[in-house]
Each structure stands twice: as C-alpha cells, then as structure tokens.
PDB file of C-alpha atoms in Angstrom:
ATOM      1  CA  MET X   1     163.955  35.355  55.342  1.00 48.00           C
ATOM      2  CA  SER X   2     165.517  34.940  58.750  1.00 52.00           C
ATOM      3  CA  ALA X   3     167.803  37.625  60.125  1.00 58.00           C
ATOM      4  CA  VAL X   4     171.487  36.866  60.455  1.00 57.00           C
ATOM      5  CA  VAL X   5     172.489  36.795  64.097  1.00 61.00           C
ATOM      6  CA  VAL X   6     176.045  37.835  64.869  1.00 60.00           C
ATOM      7  CA  THR X   7     177.328  36.704  68.218  1.00 74.00           C
ATOM      8  CA  PRO X   8     179.576  38.955  70.331  1.00 72.00           C
ATOM      9  CA  ALA X   9     182.460  36.529  69.772  1.00 69.00           C
ATOM     10  CA  GLU X  10     182.057  36.752  65.987  1.00 63.00           C
ATOM     11  CA  ARG X  11     181.859  40.540  66.145  1.00 66.00           C
ATOM     12  CA  ASP X  12     184.992  40.721  68.261  1.00 63.00           C
ATOM     13  CA  ALA X  13     186.825  38.374  65.906  1.00 72.00           C
ATOM     14  CA  PHE X  14     185.853  40.500  62.884  1.00 59.00           C
ATOM     15  CA  THR X  15     187.009  43.660  64.677  1.00 67.00           C
ATOM     16  CA  ALA X  16     190.318  42.022  65.595  1.00 74.00           C
ATOM     17  CA  ARG X  17     190.928  40.932  61.986  1.00 78.00           C
ATOM     18  CA  ALA X  18     190.126  44.404  60.674  1.00 73.00           C
ATOM     19  CA  HIS X  19     192.466  45.960  63.230  1.00 71.00           C
ATOM     20  CA  ALA X  20     195.261  43.536  62.324  1.00 81.00           C
ATOM     21  CA  ARG X  21     194.874  44.320  58.606  1.00 84.00           C
ATOM     22  CA  ALA X  22     194.971  48.057  59.290  1.00 81.00           C
ATOM     23  CA  VAL X  23     198.095  47.671  61.449  1.00 84.00           C
ATOM     24  CA  ARG X  24     199.829  45.682  58.706  1.00 86.00           C
ATOM     25  CA  ARG X  25     198.992  48.339  56.124  1.00 89.00           C
ATOM     26  CA  VAL X  26     200.417  51.082  58.333  1.00 87.00           C
ATOM     27  CA  MET X  27     203.503  48.993  59.111  1.00 88.00           C
ATOM     28  CA  ARG X  28     204.057  48.378  55.407  1.00 90.00           C
ATOM     29  CA  SER X  29     203.558  52.011  54.401  1.00 89.00           C
ATOM     30  CA  VAL X  30     205.648  53.589  57.166  1.00 90.00           C
ATOM     31  CA  GLY X  31     208.213  50.796  57.145  1.00 89.00           C
ATOM     32  CA  GLN X  32     208.813  51.084  53.403  1.00 91.00           C
ATOM     33  CA  VAL X  33     209.481  54.798  53.722  1.00 91.00           C
ATOM     34  CA  MET X  34     211.852  54.411  56.662  1.00 93.00           C
ATOM     35  CA  LEU X  35     213.685  51.313  55.420  1.00 93.00           C
ATOM     36  CA  VAL X  36     213.913  51.947  51.678  1.00 93.00           C
ATOM     37  CA  ILE X  37     214.841  55.619  51.911  1.00 93.00           C
ATOM     38  CA  GLY X  38     216.951  54.782  54.955  1.00 92.00           C
ATOM     39  CA  GLY X  39     218.779  52.218  52.834  1.00 93.00           C
ATOM     40  CA  VAL X  40     219.731  55.006  50.435  1.00 94.00           C
ATOM     41  CA  PHE X  41     220.941  57.080  53.404  1.00 94.00           C
ATOM     42  CA  TRP X  42     223.212  54.306  54.648  1.00 94.00           C
ATOM     43  CA  ALA X  43     224.447  53.496  51.143  1.00 95.00           C
ATOM     44  CA  ILE X  44     225.553  57.113  50.785  1.00 94.00           C
ATOM     45  CA  PHE X  45     227.372  56.926  54.102  1.00 92.00           C
ATOM     46  CA  LEU X  46     229.069  53.700  53.008  1.00 94.00           C
ATOM     47  CA  VAL X  47     230.437  55.483  49.933  1.00 94.00           C
ATOM     48  CA  VAL X  48     231.531  58.457  52.035  1.00 92.00           C
ATOM     49  CA  THR X  49     233.056  56.264  54.747  1.00 91.00           C
ATOM     50  CA  VAL X  50     235.191  54.402  52.226  1.00 92.00           C
ATOM     51  CA  GLY X  51     235.741  57.140  49.660  1.00 92.00           C
ATOM     52  CA  VAL X  52     236.825  60.073  51.814  1.00 90.00           C
ATOM     53  CA  PRO X  53     239.749  58.297  53.548  1.00 90.00           C
ATOM     54  CA  LEU X  54     240.963  56.944  50.225  1.00 92.00           C
ATOM     55  CA  VAL X  55     240.920  60.426  48.697  1.00 91.00           C
ATOM     56  CA  VAL X  56     242.702  61.881  51.746  1.00 89.00           C
ATOM     57  CA  ARG X  57     245.333  59.133  51.541  1.00 89.00           C
ATOM     58  CA  GLN X  58     245.764  59.729  47.822  1.00 88.00           C
ATOM     59  CA  VAL X  59     246.678  63.369  48.418  1.00 88.00           C
ATOM     60  CA  GLY X  60     249.066  62.438  51.218  1.00 82.00           C
ATOM     61  CA  GLY X  61     246.890  63.382  54.185  1.00 83.00           C
ATOM     62  CA  VAL X  62     245.911  61.613  57.378  1.00 85.00           C
ATOM     63  CA  MET X  63     242.463  61.703  58.943  1.00 82.00           C
ATOM     64  CA  GLY X  64     242.053  62.141  62.671  1.00 76.00           C
ATOM     65  CA  GLY X  65     238.460  60.911  62.645  1.00 76.00           C
ATOM     66  CA  GLY X  66     236.119  59.127  60.297  1.00 79.00           C
ATOM     67  CA  ALA X  67     232.929  60.064  58.510  1.00 82.00           C
ATOM     68  CA  MET X  68     230.747  57.884  60.730  1.00 85.00           C
ATOM     69  CA  THR X  69     230.552  60.632  63.306  1.00 82.00           C
ATOM     70  CA  GLY X  70     228.274  62.377  60.824  1.00 83.00           C
ATOM     71  CA  ALA X  71     226.027  59.322  60.612  1.00 85.00           C
ATOM     72  CA  GLU X  72     225.680  59.269  64.393  1.00 84.00           C
ATOM     73  CA  TYR X  73     224.294  62.803  64.300  1.00 85.00           C
ATOM     74  CA  ALA X  74     222.323  62.564  61.072  1.00 90.00           C
ATOM     75  CA  ALA X  75     220.547  59.198  61.318  1.00 92.00           C
ATOM     76  CA  PRO X  76     218.120  60.080  64.162  1.00 93.00           C
ATOM     77  CA  TRP X  77     217.173  63.393  62.547  1.00 93.00           C
ATOM     78  CA  PHE X  78     216.682  61.582  59.254  1.00 93.00           C
ATOM     79  CA  ALA X  79     214.330  59.148  61.028  1.00 94.00           C
ATOM     80  CA  LEU X  80     212.418  62.070  62.551  1.00 95.00           C
ATOM     81  CA  SER X  81     211.862  63.630  59.130  1.00 94.00           C
ATOM     82  CA  LEU X  82     210.724  60.298  57.684  1.00 93.00           C
ATOM     83  CA  GLY X  83     208.267  59.856  60.566  1.00 91.00           C
ATOM     84  CA  LEU X  84     206.801  63.252  59.724  1.00 92.00           C
ATOM     85  CA  ILE X  85     206.596  62.491  56.006  1.00 92.00           C
ATOM     86  CA  ALA X  86     205.201  58.962  56.308  1.00 90.00           C
ATOM     87  CA  VAL X  87     202.361  59.951  58.635  1.00 88.00           C
ATOM     88  CA  ALA X  88     201.571  63.050  56.559  1.00 87.00           C
ATOM     89  CA  ALA X  89     201.046  60.860  53.488  1.00 87.00           C
ATOM     90  CA  LEU X  90     199.158  58.107  55.304  1.00 87.00           C
ATOM     91  CA  VAL X  91     196.875  59.680  57.888  1.00 87.00           C
ATOM     92  CA  VAL X  92     194.076  60.932  55.598  1.00 85.00           C
ATOM     93  CA  PRO X  93     193.607  57.767  53.489  1.00 87.00           C
ATOM     94  CA  HIS X  94     193.986  55.590  56.591  1.00 84.00           C
ATOM     95  CA  LEU X  95     191.231  57.325  58.536  1.00 84.00           C
ATOM     96  CA  ALA X  96     189.043  57.793  55.439  1.00 82.00           C
ATOM     97  CA  ALA X  97     189.194  54.033  54.807  1.00 81.00           C
ATOM     98  CA  GLY X  98     187.924  53.337  58.308  1.00 81.00           C
ATOM     99  CA  GLY X  99     191.258  52.749  60.005  1.00 80.00           C
ATOM    100  CA  THR X 100     191.461  53.604  63.676  1.00 86.00           C
ATOM    101  CA  ARG X 101     193.905  55.864  65.455  1.00 89.00           C
ATOM    102  CA  ARG X 102     194.983  52.874  67.517  1.00 90.00           C
ATOM    103  CA  SER X 103     195.960  50.884  64.433  1.00 90.00           C
ATOM    104  CA  LEU X 104     197.775  53.944  63.073  1.00 91.00           C
ATOM    105  CA  PHE X 105     199.793  54.204  66.284  1.00 92.00           C
ATOM    106  CA  THR X 106     200.519  50.465  66.529  1.00 93.00           C
ATOM    107  CA  GLY X 107     201.665  50.210  62.924  1.00 93.00           C
ATOM    108  CA  ALA X 108     203.833  53.318  63.178  1.00 94.00           C
ATOM    109  CA  LEU X 109     205.379  52.086  66.448  1.00 95.00           C
ATOM    110  CA  VAL X 110     206.282  48.671  65.019  1.00 95.00           C
ATOM    111  CA  ALA X 111     207.707  50.297  61.866  1.00 95.00           C
ATOM    112  CA  ALA X 112     209.789  52.691  63.989  1.00 96.00           C
ATOM    113  CA  LEU X 113     211.126  49.808  66.078  1.00 96.00           C
ATOM    114  CA  ALA X 114     212.074  47.859  62.937  1.00 96.00           C
ATOM    115  CA  ALA X 115     213.778  50.910  61.471  1.00 95.00           C
ATOM    116  CA  GLY X 116     215.629  51.511  64.735  1.00 96.00           C
ATOM    117  CA  VAL X 117     217.037  47.982  64.745  1.00 96.00           C
ATOM    118  CA  ALA X 118     218.010  48.237  61.061  1.00 96.00           C
ATOM    119  CA  TYR X 119     219.671  51.625  61.504  1.00 95.00           C
ATOM    120  CA  GLY X 120     221.529  50.468  64.606  1.00 94.00           C
ATOM    121  CA  VAL X 121     222.887  47.397  62.799  1.00 95.00           C
ATOM    122  CA  ALA X 122     223.867  49.472  59.760  1.00 95.00           C
ATOM    123  CA  TYR X 123     225.644  51.969  61.992  1.00 93.00           C
ATOM    124  CA  ALA X 124     227.602  49.215  63.751  1.00 91.00           C
ATOM    125  CA  LEU X 125     228.592  47.539  60.485  1.00 93.00           C
ATOM    126  CA  LEU X 126     229.832  50.794  58.981  1.00 93.00           C
ATOM    127  CA  LEU X 127     231.854  51.483  62.125  1.00 90.00           C
ATOM    128  CA  LEU X 128     233.563  48.122  61.570  1.00 91.00           C
ATOM    129  CA  VAL X 129     234.175  49.007  57.930  1.00 92.00           C
ATOM    130  CA  GLU X 130     235.670  52.351  58.914  1.00 91.00           C
ATOM    131  CA  ARG X 131     237.900  50.786  61.578  1.00 90.00           C
ATOM    132  CA  ALA X 132     239.131  48.130  59.158  1.00 91.00           C
ATOM    133  CA  LEU X 133     239.850  50.732  56.474  1.00 91.00           C
ATOM    134  CA  PHE X 134     241.785  52.941  58.878  1.00 89.00           C
ATOM    135  CA  GLY X 135     243.810  49.903  59.948  1.00 88.00           C
ATOM    136  CA  ALA X 136     244.550  48.985  56.327  1.00 90.00           C
ATOM    137  CA  LEU X 137     245.750  52.545  55.690  1.00 89.00           C
ATOM    138  CA  GLY X 138     247.972  52.458  58.765  1.00 85.00           C
ATOM    139  CA  TRP X 139     245.968  55.098  60.640  1.00 85.00           C
ATOM    140  CA  GLU X 140     244.798  55.024  64.220  1.00 85.00           C
ATOM    141  CA  TRP X 141     241.029  54.782  64.666  1.00 81.00           C
ATOM    142  CA  GLU X 142     238.868  55.407  67.682  1.00 75.00           C
ATOM    143  CA  GLN X 143     235.190  55.950  68.172  1.00 68.00           C
ATOM    144  CA  LEU X 144     234.645  59.672  68.483  1.00 60.00           C
ATOM    145  CA  GLY X 145     232.456  61.147  71.211  1.00 55.00           C
ATOM    146  CA  SER X 146     232.185  60.180  74.861  1.00 54.00           C
ATOM    147  CA  GLY X 147     229.656  57.360  74.586  1.00 64.00           C
ATOM    148  CA  LEU X 148     228.699  54.922  77.304  1.00 70.00           C
ATOM    149  CA  ASP X 149     231.267  53.023  79.347  1.00 66.00           C
ATOM    150  CA  ALA X 150     230.875  49.713  77.526  1.00 65.00           C
ATOM    151  CA  GLY X 151     234.370  48.213  77.598  1.00 66.00           C
ATOM    152  CA  GLY X 152     234.713  45.354  75.132  1.00 68.00           C
ATOM    153  CA  ALA X 153     231.011  45.482  74.267  1.00 80.00           C
ATOM    154  CA  TRP X 154     231.314  48.989  72.796  1.00 81.00           C
ATOM    155  CA  LEU X 155     230.005  47.963  69.376  1.00 85.00           C
ATOM    156  CA  VAL X 156     226.821  46.346  70.721  1.00 88.00           C
ATOM    157  CA  VAL X 157     226.168  49.201  73.128  1.00 88.00           C
ATOM    158  CA  THR X 158     226.792  51.824  70.456  1.00 88.00           C
ATOM    159  CA  ALA X 159     224.437  50.062  68.039  1.00 90.00           C
ATOM    160  CA  ALA X 160     221.763  49.698  70.734  1.00 92.00           C
ATOM    161  CA  GLY X 161     222.051  53.359  71.705  1.00 91.00           C
ATOM    162  CA  GLU X 162     221.759  54.461  68.088  1.00 92.00           C
ATOM    163  CA  ALA X 163     218.766  52.160  67.537  1.00 95.00           C
ATOM    164  CA  ILE X 164     216.891  53.516  70.567  1.00 95.00           C
ATOM    165  CA  ALA X 165     217.656  57.104  69.574  1.00 95.00           C
ATOM    166  CA  VAL X 166     216.327  56.468  66.057  1.00 96.00           C
ATOM    167  CA  VAL X 167     213.056  55.065  67.420  1.00 97.00           C
ATOM    168  CA  VAL X 168     212.588  58.004  69.790  1.00 97.00           C
ATOM    169  CA  TYR X 169     213.283  60.550  67.056  1.00 96.00           C
ATOM    170  CA  ALA X 170     210.914  58.776  64.645  1.00 96.00           C
ATOM    171  CA  LEU X 171     208.105  58.701  67.217  1.00 97.00           C
ATOM    172  CA  VAL X 172     208.618  62.385  67.989  1.00 96.00           C
ATOM    173  CA  GLY X 173     208.273  63.028  64.254  1.00 95.00           C
ATOM    174  CA  VAL X 174     205.004  61.072  64.191  1.00 94.00           C
ATOM    175  CA  ALA X 175     203.715  63.014  67.194  1.00 95.00           C
ATOM    176  CA  ALA X 176     204.714  66.350  65.660  1.00 94.00           C
ATOM    177  CA  GLN X 177     202.822  65.574  62.457  1.00 92.00           C
ATOM    178  CA  ALA X 178     199.729  64.609  64.443  1.00 91.00           C
ATOM    179  CA  SER X 179     199.858  67.747  66.603  1.00 91.00           C
ATOM    180  CA  TYR X 180     200.124  70.014  63.557  1.00 88.00           C
ATOM    181  CA  ARG X 181     197.190  68.198  61.965  1.00 87.00           C
ATOM    182  CA  THR X 182     195.073  68.619  65.081  1.00 87.00           C
ATOM    183  CA  TYR X 183     196.045  72.029  66.419  1.00 87.00           C
ATOM    184  CA  GLY X 184     197.403  73.959  63.455  1.00 85.00           C
ATOM    185  CA  VAL X 185     200.612  75.940  63.185  1.00 87.00           C
ATOM    186  CA  TRP X 186     200.762  77.915  66.423  1.00 89.00           C
ATOM    187  CA  ARG X 187     199.712  75.332  68.992  1.00 89.00           C
ATOM    188  CA  GLY X 188     201.331  72.574  66.959  1.00 87.00           C
ATOM    189  CA  THR X 189     204.639  74.437  67.138  1.00 90.00           C
ATOM    190  CA  ALA X 190     204.246  74.943  70.899  1.00 91.00           C
ATOM    191  CA  LEU X 191     203.722  71.184  71.246  1.00 89.00           C
ATOM    192  CA  LEU X 192     207.135  70.597  69.709  1.00 91.00           C
ATOM    193  CA  LEU X 193     208.663  71.465  73.076  1.00 94.00           C
ATOM    194  CA  PRO X 194     207.755  68.172  74.852  1.00 93.00           C
ATOM    195  CA  GLY X 195     209.083  66.289  71.842  1.00 93.00           C
ATOM    196  CA  LEU X 196     212.290  68.319  71.890  1.00 93.00           C
ATOM    197  CA  ALA X 197     212.701  67.451  75.575  1.00 94.00           C
ATOM    198  CA  LEU X 198     212.497  63.752  74.666  1.00 95.00           C
ATOM    199  CA  LEU X 199     215.247  64.206  72.063  1.00 94.00           C
ATOM    200  CA  VAL X 200     217.468  65.901  74.636  1.00 93.00           C
ATOM    201  CA  LEU X 201     216.832  63.115  77.135  1.00 93.00           C
ATOM    202  CA  VAL X 202     217.606  60.250  74.755  1.00 93.00           C
ATOM    203  CA  ASP X 203     220.823  61.920  73.560  1.00 90.00           C
ATOM    204  CA  HIS X 204     221.861  62.428  77.167  1.00 87.00           C
ATOM    205  CA  ALA X 205     221.023  58.820  78.066  1.00 89.00           C
ATOM    206  CA  THR X 206     222.973  57.333  75.148  1.00 87.00           C
ATOM    207  CA  ARG X 207     225.802  59.909  75.473  1.00 82.00           C
ATOM    208  CA  HIS X 208     225.928  60.698  71.786  1.00 79.00           C
ATOM    209  CA  GLY X 209     224.212  63.043  69.387  1.00 72.00           C
ATOM    210  CA  ALA X 210     224.011  66.806  69.126  1.00 71.00           C
ATOM    211  CA  PHE X 211     222.353  67.355  72.483  1.00 70.00           C
ATOM    212  CA  ALA X 212     224.866  65.087  74.234  1.00 67.00           C
ATOM    213  CA  ASP X 213     227.627  67.356  72.934  1.00 61.00           C
ATOM    214  CA  ALA X 214     225.795  70.354  74.364  1.00 60.00           C
ATOM    215  CA  PHE X 215     225.610  68.650  77.755  1.00 58.00           C
ATOM    216  CA  GLY X 216     229.304  67.841  77.535  1.00 54.00           C
ATOM    217  CA  ALA X 217     230.170  71.467  76.786  1.00 49.00           C
ATOM    218  CA  LEU X 218     228.315  72.446  79.968  1.00 49.00           C
ATOM    219  CA  GLY X 219     230.101  69.807  82.020  1.00 49.00           C
ATOM    220  CA  LEU X 220     226.935  67.723  82.362  1.00 53.00           C
ATOM    221  CA  GLY X 221     227.826  64.919  79.992  1.00 53.00           C
ATOM    222  CA  GLY X 222     228.119  62.210  82.617  1.00 54.00           C
ATOM    223  CA  ASP X 223     231.083  60.595  80.867  1.00 57.00           C
ATOM    224  CA  GLY X 224     231.864  57.093  82.059  1.00 60.00           C
ATOM    225  CA  ALA X 225     228.262  56.241  82.932  1.00 64.00           C
ATOM    226  CA  PRO X 226     227.694  52.454  82.990  1.00 77.00           C
ATOM    227  CA  ALA X 227     226.276  51.161  79.730  1.00 80.00           C
ATOM    228  CA  ALA X 228     223.408  49.295  81.405  1.00 84.00           C
ATOM    229  CA  LEU X 229     222.261  52.430  83.214  1.00 87.00           C
ATOM    230  CA  GLY X 230     222.455  54.585  80.108  1.00 87.00           C
ATOM    231  CA  LEU X 231     220.527  52.082  77.979  1.00 90.00           C
ATOM    232  CA  LEU X 232     217.916  51.658  80.718  1.00 93.00           C
ATOM    233  CA  GLN X 233     217.445  55.417  80.811  1.00 93.00           C
ATOM    234  CA  ALA X 234     217.160  55.455  77.020  1.00 93.00           C
ATOM    235  CA  LEU X 235     214.475  52.742  77.125  1.00 96.00           C
ATOM    236  CA  VAL X 236     212.511  54.810  79.632  1.00 96.00           C
ATOM    237  CA  VAL X 237     212.691  57.753  77.234  1.00 96.00           C
ATOM    238  CA  LEU X 238     211.524  55.460  74.416  1.00 97.00           C
ATOM    239  CA  ALA X 239     208.475  54.490  76.486  1.00 97.00           C
ATOM    240  CA  LEU X 240     207.759  58.181  77.112  1.00 97.00           C
ATOM    241  CA  ALA X 241     208.092  58.907  73.376  1.00 97.00           C
ATOM    242  CA  ALA X 242     205.660  56.087  72.572  1.00 97.00           C
ATOM    243  CA  GLY X 243     203.213  57.525  75.098  1.00 96.00           C
ATOM    244  CA  TRP X 244     203.611  61.002  73.634  1.00 95.00           C
ATOM    245  CA  ALA X 245     202.988  59.714  70.097  1.00 95.00           C
ATOM    246  CA  TRP X 246     199.935  57.753  71.286  1.00 95.00           C
ATOM    247  CA  TRP X 247     198.534  60.818  73.030  1.00 94.00           C
ATOM    248  CA  GLN X 248     198.870  62.923  69.890  1.00 93.00           C
ATOM    249  CA  LEU X 249     197.419  60.261  67.596  1.00 91.00           C
ATOM    250  CA  ARG X 250     194.591  59.448  70.012  1.00 90.00           C
ATOM    251  CA  THR X 251     193.391  63.063  69.907  1.00 87.00           C
ATOM    252  CA  LEU X 252     194.107  63.469  66.176  1.00 84.00           C
ATOM    253  CA  ARG X 253     191.540  65.536  64.287  1.00 82.00           C
ATOM    254  CA  LEU X 254     191.715  66.356  60.605  1.00 74.00           C
ATOM    255  CA  ARG X 255     191.331  70.086  60.096  1.00 67.00           C
ATOM    256  CA  PRO X 256     189.628  71.267  56.895  1.00 61.00           C
ATOM    257  CA  THR X 257     191.897  73.046  54.449  1.00 54.00           C
ATOM    258  CA  ARG X 258     191.041  76.556  53.302  1.00 51.00           C
TER     259      ARG X 258
END
C-alpha cells in the first residue's frame, strides 16, 4: 500500500478550512449571546422609553429628559458583561476541540463588531422614537449629554459613537475573562487597569458615558470637539482594545481547578 502524500498546498488549505470553521463557531456562539440577549435589553428599553413618558403624562407631569440616557450608559457595560460571559462559556470547549487562540480572537472580534453595529442602530432608532413621542405629547426633547459637535448629522454620529463604545467594552470584557483564566484572581484583577483605561479613553473620545461625565465635571470634557476627530480617536481606542484582547487571548492558559 502506497503512502498518501500531502502537499504543502493541501496542508495549508486544510488548515485554512479548519480555522474558518472554528472562527464561524466562535462568531455564532458569541454573537448569539450578544445579539439575542442584547435584543431583550433593547426591547426592555423600548418599553421603558414609551411607557414612562405616558405614565408621567397620565399623572399630569412633564419630563425634562427621556429614558434613553440610561441606555447610553448601560449598553456598553451590558456588552462588557456579555463578553465576559460568552468567553467564559466557550473557551474550554473551544480549546479542547482543537480550536486555536487566533480563531477564538477572530470570532470574538467579528461578533463584537456585529453587536456594536446592532446596538448603535438600536440606540439611534430608540432616540427617534423618544423624540417623536415627546413631540406628540407636546414636550420639548433634546439629546442629553455633551456629545460630539455633529450638527445635522447628530443621529449618525451618536449611533457611531455608541457602536464603537460597545465594541471596545465587549473586547475589554473578553480580555478580562482571558486574564483571569491565565493569571488567577490577583494578577487578573491588576490587569483590569489597562482595560479600564481603554474604557475611559473611548468615553472621552465619544463624549458620552459615565467616564465622559467625570471628565466634564473636572472641566476636561472637551465639549464642542469636531465629530470626525472624536470618532477617529474612538477608532484608535478600538484598535488598542482589539490589540489588548489579542494579547490576552494569545497568552491564554487554562489553570486547573482545585
């Protein structure tokens, strides 16, 4: 019986197909968590956005601001927690089945990007719903927070800023899960600091979120910054967050449980 000879090209093609399958599995697993559970999150905010003003109007009150301010703050943190949870559930079976750390990173990155776009669009649509409802009730509506100086393109810029923030927060969650897996509680907690710095930077770049408010309270908010500059800064932070997540996943080691 003659031996089967595998050429380098055939070996490379097999490796590429295996990598692509592993990436798709990670994308599907992480994406389902972030999009399906995220859909519940945005459905709840839709009910709150519509229901609260109607209740306030029914009792004779007037709202000075809408509920969507809460979504602006909550959505990125929600994405961070889902990044933590999704990787925690996936990392052991993925690596045990022969998946690589590179495919884990690529799949998680693509899923985070898809979730960011979906969350940004949902945020923009609910802002339109809130504005229309306030108008129907005869109330004045304005977007709360400083934001970027976007002029007539405020909705697109706001959605883009929210989308980028969601991706950064999700990737920081992925990196945090990997660092805890590799280094344990003490060093893993210390490695939260670089991730926290990335969260501060993306909030400052997009001019919204909890850390942006802290900058504003210190007089460092940079109100009126051009939208293009702010979004460019946010994209730089996104690239740094992707690099941070890749670094943590590249060095990922599974520690035995006791």
